[in-house]
Coordinates of C-alpha atoms in Angstrom, one line a residue:
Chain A
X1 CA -42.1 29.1 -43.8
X2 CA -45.8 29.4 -43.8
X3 CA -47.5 32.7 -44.0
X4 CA -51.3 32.7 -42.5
X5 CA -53.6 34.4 -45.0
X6 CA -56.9 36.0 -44.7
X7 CA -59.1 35.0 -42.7
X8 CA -63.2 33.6 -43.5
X9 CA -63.9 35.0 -46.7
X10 CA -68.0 34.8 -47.5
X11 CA -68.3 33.1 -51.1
X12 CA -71.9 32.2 -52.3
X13 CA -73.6 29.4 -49.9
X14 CA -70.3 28.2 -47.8
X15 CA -67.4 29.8 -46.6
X16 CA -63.8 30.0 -47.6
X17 CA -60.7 30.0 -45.3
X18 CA -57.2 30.3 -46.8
X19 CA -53.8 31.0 -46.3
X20 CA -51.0 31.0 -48.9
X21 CA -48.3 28.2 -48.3
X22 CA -45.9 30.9 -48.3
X23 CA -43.6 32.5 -51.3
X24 CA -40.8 30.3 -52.9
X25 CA -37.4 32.1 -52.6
X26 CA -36.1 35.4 -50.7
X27 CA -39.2 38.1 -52.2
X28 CA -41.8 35.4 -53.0
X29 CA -40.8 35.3 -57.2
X30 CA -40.1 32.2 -57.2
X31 CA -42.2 29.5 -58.3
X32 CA -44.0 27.1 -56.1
X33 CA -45.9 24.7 -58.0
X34 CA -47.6 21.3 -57.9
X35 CA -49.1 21.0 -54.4
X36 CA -50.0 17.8 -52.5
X37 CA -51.6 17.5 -49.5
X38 CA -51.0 14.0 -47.4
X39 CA -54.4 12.7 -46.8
X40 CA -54.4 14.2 -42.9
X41 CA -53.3 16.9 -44.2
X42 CA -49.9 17.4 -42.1
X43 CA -47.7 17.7 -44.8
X44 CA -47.3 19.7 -48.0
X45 CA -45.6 18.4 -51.5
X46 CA -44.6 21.2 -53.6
X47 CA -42.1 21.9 -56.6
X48 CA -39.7 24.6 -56.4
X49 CA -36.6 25.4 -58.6
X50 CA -33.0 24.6 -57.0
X51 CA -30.5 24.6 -59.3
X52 CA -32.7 25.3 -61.9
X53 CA -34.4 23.2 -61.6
X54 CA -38.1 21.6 -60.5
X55 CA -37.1 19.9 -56.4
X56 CA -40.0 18.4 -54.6
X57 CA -40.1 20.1 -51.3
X58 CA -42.1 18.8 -48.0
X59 CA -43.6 21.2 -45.1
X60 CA -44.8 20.1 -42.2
X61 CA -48.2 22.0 -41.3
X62 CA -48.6 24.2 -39.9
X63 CA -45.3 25.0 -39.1
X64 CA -43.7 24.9 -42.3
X65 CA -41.1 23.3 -41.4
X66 CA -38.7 21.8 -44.1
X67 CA -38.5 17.8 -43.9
X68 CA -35.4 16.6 -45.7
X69 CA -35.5 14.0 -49.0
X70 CA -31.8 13.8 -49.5
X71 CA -32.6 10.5 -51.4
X72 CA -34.0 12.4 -53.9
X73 CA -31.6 14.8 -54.8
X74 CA -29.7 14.3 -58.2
X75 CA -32.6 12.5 -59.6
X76 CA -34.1 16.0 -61.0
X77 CA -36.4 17.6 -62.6
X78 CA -39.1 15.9 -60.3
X79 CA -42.9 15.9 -61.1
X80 CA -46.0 14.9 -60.1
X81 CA -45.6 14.6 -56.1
X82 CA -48.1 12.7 -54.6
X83 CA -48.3 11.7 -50.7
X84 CA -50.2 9.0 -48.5
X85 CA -52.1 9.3 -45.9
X86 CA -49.3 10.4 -43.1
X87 CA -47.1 11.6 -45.6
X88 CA -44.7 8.5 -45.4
X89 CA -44.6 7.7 -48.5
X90 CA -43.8 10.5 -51.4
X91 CA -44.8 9.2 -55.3
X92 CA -43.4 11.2 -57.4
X93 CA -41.7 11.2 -61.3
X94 CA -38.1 11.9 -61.0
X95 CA -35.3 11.7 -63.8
X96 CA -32.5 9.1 -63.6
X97 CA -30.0 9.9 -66.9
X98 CA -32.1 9.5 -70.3
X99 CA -35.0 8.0 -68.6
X100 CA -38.2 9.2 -66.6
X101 CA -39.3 6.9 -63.5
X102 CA -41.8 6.6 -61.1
X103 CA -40.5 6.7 -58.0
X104 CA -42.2 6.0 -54.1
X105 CA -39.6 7.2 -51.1
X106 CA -40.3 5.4 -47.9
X107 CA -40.0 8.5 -45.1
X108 CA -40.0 6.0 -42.6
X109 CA -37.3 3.5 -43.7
X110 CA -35.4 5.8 -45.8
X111 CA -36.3 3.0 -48.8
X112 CA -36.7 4.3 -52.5
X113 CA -38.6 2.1 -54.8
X114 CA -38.0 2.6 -58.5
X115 CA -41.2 1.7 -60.1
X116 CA -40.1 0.3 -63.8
X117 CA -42.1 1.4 -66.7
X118 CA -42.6 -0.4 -70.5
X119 CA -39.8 1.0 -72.6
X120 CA -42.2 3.1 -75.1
X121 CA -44.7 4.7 -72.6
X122 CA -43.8 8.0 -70.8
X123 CA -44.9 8.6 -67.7
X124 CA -47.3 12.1 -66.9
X125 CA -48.9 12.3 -64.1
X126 CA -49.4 10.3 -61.1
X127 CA -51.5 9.7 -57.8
X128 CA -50.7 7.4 -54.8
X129 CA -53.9 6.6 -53.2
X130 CA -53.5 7.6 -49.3
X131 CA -53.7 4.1 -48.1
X132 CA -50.4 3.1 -50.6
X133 CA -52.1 0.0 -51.9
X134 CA -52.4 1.6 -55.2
X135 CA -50.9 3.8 -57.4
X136 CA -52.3 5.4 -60.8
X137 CA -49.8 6.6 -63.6
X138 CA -50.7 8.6 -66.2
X139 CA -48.5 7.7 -69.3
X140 CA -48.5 8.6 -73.2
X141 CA -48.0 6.0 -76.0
X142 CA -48.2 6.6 -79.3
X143 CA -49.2 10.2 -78.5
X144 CA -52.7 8.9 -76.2
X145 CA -53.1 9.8 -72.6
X146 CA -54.0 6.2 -70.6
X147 CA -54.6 6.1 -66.8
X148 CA -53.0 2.6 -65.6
X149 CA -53.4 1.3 -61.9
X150 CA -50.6 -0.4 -60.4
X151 CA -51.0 -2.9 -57.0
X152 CA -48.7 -1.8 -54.8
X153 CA -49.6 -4.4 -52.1
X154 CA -46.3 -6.5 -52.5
X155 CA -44.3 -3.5 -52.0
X156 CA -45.8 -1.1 -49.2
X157 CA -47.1 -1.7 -45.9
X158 CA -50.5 0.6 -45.7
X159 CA -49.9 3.9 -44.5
X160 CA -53.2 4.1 -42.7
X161 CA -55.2 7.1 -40.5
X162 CA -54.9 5.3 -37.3
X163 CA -51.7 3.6 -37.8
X164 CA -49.1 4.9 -35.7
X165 CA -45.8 5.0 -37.8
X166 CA -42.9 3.2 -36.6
X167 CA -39.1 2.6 -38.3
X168 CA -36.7 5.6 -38.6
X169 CA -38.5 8.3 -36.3
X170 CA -38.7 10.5 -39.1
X171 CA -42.2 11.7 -39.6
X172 CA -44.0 14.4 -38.1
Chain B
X1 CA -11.5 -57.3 -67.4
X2 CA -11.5 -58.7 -64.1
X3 CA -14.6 -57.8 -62.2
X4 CA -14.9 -55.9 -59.1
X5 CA -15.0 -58.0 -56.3
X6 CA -18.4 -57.2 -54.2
X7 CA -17.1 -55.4 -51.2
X8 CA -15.1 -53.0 -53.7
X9 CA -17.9 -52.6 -56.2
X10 CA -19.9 -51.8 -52.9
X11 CA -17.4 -49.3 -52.0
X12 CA -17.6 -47.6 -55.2
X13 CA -21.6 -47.4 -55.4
X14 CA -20.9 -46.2 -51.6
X15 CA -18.8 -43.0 -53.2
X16 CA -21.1 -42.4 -56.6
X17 CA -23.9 -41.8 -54.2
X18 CA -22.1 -39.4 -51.8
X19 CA -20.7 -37.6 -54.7
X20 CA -23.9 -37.6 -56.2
X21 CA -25.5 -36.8 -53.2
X22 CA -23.0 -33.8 -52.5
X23 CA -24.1 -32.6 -56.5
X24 CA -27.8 -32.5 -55.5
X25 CA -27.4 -30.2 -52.4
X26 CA -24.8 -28.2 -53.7
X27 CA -27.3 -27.6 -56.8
X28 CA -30.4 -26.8 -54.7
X29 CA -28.1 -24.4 -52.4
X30 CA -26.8 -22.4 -55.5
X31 CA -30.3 -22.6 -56.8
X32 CA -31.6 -21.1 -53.5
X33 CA -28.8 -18.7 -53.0
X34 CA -29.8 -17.3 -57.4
X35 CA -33.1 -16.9 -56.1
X36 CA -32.3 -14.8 -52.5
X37 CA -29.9 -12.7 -55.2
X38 CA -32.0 -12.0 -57.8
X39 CA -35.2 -11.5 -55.1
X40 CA -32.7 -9.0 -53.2
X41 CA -31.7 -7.5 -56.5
X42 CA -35.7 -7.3 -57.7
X43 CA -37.7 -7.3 -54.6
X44 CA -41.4 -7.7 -54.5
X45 CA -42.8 -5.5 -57.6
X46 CA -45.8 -4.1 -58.1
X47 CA -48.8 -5.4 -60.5
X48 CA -50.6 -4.1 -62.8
X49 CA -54.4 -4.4 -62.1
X50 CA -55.8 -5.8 -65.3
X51 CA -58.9 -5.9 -64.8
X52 CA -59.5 -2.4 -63.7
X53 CA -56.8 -1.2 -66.6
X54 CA -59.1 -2.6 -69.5
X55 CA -62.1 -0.8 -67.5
X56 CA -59.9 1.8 -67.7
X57 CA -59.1 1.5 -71.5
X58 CA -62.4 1.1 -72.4
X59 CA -63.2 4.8 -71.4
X60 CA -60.9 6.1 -74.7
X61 CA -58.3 8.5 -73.8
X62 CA -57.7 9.2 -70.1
X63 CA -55.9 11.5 -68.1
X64 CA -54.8 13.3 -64.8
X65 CA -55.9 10.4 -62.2
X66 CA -56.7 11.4 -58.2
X67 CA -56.8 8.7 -56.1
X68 CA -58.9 8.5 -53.1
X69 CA -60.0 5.6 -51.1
X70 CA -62.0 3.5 -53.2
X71 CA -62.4 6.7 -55.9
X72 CA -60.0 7.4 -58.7
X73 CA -61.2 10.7 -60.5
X74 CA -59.8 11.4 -63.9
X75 CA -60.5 13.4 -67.0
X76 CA -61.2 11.0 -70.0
X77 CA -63.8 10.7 -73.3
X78 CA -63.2 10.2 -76.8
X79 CA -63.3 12.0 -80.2
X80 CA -62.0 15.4 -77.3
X81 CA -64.8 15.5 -75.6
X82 CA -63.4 15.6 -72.2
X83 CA -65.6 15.0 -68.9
X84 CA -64.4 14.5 -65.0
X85 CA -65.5 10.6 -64.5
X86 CA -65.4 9.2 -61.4
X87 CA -64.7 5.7 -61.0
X88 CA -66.0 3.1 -57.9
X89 CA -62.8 0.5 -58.3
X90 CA -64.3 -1.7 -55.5
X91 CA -67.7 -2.1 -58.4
X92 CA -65.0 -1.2 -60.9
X93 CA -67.9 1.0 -62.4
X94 CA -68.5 5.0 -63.1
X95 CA -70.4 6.7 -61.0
X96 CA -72.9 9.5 -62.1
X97 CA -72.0 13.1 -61.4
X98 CA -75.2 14.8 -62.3
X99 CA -74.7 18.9 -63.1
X100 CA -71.3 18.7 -62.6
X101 CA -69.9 18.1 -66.5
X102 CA -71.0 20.4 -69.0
X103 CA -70.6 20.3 -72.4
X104 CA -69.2 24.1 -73.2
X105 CA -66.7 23.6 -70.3
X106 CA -63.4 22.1 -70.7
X107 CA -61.9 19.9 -67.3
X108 CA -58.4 20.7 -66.7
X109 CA -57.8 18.9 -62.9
X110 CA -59.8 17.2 -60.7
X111 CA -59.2 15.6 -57.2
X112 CA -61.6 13.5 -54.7
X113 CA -61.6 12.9 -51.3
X114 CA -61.5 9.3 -49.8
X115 CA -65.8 9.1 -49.4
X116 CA -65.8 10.0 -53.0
X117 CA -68.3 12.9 -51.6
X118 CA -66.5 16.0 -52.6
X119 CA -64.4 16.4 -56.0
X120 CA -62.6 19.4 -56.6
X121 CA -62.0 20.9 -60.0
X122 CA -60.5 23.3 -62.1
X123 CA -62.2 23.6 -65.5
X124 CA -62.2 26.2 -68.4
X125 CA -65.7 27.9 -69.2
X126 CA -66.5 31.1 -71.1
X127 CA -63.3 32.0 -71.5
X128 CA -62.4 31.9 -67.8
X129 CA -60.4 29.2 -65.7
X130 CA -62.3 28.6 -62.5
X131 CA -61.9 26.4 -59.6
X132 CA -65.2 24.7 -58.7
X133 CA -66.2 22.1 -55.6
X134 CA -69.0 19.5 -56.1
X135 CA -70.9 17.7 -53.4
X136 CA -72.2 14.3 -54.8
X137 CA -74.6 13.9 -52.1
X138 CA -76.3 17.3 -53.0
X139 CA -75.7 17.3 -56.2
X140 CA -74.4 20.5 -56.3
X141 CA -71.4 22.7 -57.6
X142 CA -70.1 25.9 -55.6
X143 CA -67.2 28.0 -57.6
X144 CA -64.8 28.8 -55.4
X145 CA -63.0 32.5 -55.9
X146 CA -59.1 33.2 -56.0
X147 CA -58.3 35.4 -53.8
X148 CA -56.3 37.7 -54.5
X149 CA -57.4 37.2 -58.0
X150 CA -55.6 34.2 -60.3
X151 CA -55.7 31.7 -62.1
X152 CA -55.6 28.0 -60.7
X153 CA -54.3 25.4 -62.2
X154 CA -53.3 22.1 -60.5
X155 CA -54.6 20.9 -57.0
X156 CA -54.5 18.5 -54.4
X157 CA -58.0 17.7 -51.8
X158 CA -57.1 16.0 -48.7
X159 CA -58.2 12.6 -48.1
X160 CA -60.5 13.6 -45.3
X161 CA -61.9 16.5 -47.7
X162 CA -61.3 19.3 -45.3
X163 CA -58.5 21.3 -47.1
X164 CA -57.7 21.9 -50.6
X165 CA -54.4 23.2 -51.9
X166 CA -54.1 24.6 -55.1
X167 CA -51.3 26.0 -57.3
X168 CA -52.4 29.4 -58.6
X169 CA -51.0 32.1 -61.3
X170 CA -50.9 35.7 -59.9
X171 CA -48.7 38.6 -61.9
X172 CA -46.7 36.0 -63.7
X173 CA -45.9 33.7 -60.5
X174 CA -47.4 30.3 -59.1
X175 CA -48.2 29.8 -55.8
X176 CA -49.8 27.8 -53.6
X177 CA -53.1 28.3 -52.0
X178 CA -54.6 26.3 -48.9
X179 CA -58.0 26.2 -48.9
X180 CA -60.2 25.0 -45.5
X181 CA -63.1 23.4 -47.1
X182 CA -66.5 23.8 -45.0

């Protein structure tokens, strides 16, 4: 559930407009961490604690509606949510037993792509660009942050502005 | 040992080259059914993008990457001195970002929008964490208040540049502010 905030608020030369993506959990002490904005801005990544532990969560804006990722579940702690353009596809770093993975979950087809990493790097952060031809991972090796760009053009159709999104009727 | 006569030694050419006929296909089918498999099993992977990745290596360290269109924004120097770069991968060059890196601040996260116009960061300076937008074409940095007053951390610009969402720390909680940006 959303909760509209303040209105314009004057700040030096531009103005501001906000509202809080509403509280995590029944009284709003729960954490919500992590956001990610799709790149038209209709839906909302987010990390919250189920279980105990760090979920990604989507919200459609700006309703708030919950979309459902039941692919995902069991594959906690997630990290690092990152959405393109119309939100169909989610990148995120999920755990799968010992290991950490990158991820990308196809909202459209239901697909979930398990991106495999070099046995001694660990994946950190990462961004999908909006388009999903690319995808940049930060991972550590011998204790050094590196950014790496991955082509993601054999895997993913582009998830484009004017692209109407068909398969699975799922999306906003 | 008799020889064959001709029609029977025929005959048994007739059969070696069926049989070894039959061998041939049934090897290319097996070797085209191994490759469907495995291609099923492995599907098309992604690539690295090496000649970007050694661009990229080049800079020393590197670290929290926002993609954007033709931008990726990161954090990333040498010998810890950390500045936001900004990084055309279509010229696979950096692109200036006069006033916005400063040498008493430290970066913490950065994002760009898909014209590589506006970047968004949150940086550590005098003490304070602030959240700060730049405008390329004006060269130009606005800080941006929390409000109600906390601290920001991560944060996410949409593509089109017109909202920013950021994860801030107020009385011991994180949440997440949405942020139309003019």
């Amino acid at each position: 559930m959303l909760l509209l905030g303040q209105g314009l608020l004057g700040c030096g030369s531009w103005s501001w407009s906000r509202r809080s993506a509403g509280p995590a959990g029944l009284l709003g002490q729960t954490n919500r961490e992590d956001p990610a904005l799709s790149g038209n801005g209709r839906v909302l990544a987010s990390l919250v604690e189920r279980d105990g532990r760090p979920t990604v969560l989507l919200h459609e804006q700006p309703s708030g509606r919950e979309l459902p990722l039941p692919q995902l579940r069991r594959l906690q702690p997630h990290r690092s949510p990152s959405l393109s353009w119309n939100g169909r596809y989610l990148a995120l770093l999920v755990q799968q037993g010992s290991r950490q993975l990158a991820v990308i979950q196809d909202r459209a087809t239901g697909q979930l792509h398990r991106l495999p990493l070099p046995g001694d790097q660990d994946p950190e952060r990462l961004s999908l660009a909006p388009d999903g031809r690319r995808l940049a991972l930060e991972v550590v090796r011998q204790g050094r942050s590196r950014v790496e760009l991955l082509d993601l053009a054999p895997l993913l159709e582009p998830d484009l502005p004017a692209t109407p999104v068909s398969g699975g009727g799922r999306l906003p | 040992m008799r020889g064959l006569s001709p029609i029977a030694a025929g005959s048994r050419r007739h059969r070696h080259q069926l049989v070894t006929a039959a061998i041939g296909r049934l090897s290319l089918l097996l070797a085209a059914s191994a490759t469907l498999l495995l291609g099923g099993c492995l599907g098309p992977m992604p690539q690295p993008l090496l000649g970007l990745n050694s661009r990229l290596e080049a800079i020393g360290s590197s670290r929290a990457p926002a993609l954007a269109g033709r931008w990726l924004a990161l954090i990333g120097g040498r010998d810890g001195r950390e500045q936001v770069q900004l990084i055309d991968l279509e010229r696979q060059l950096p692109v200036p970002l006069p006033g916005l890196n400063r040498p008493d601040a430290q970066p913490l996260a950065v994002a760009v929008d898909g014209a590589g116009e506006k970047l968004a960061l949150v940086r550590q300076l005098e003490g304070r964490t602030e959240l700060v937008l730049y405008r390329r074409s004006l060269m130009a940095l606005e800080p941006i208040a929390m409000q109600p007053a906390g601290v920001p951390r991560r944060l996410s610009l949409r593509a089109d540049g017109r909202e920013l969402a950021v994860e801030v720390s107020r009385g011991g909680v994180w949440q997440v502010d949405l942020i139309q940006v003019p």
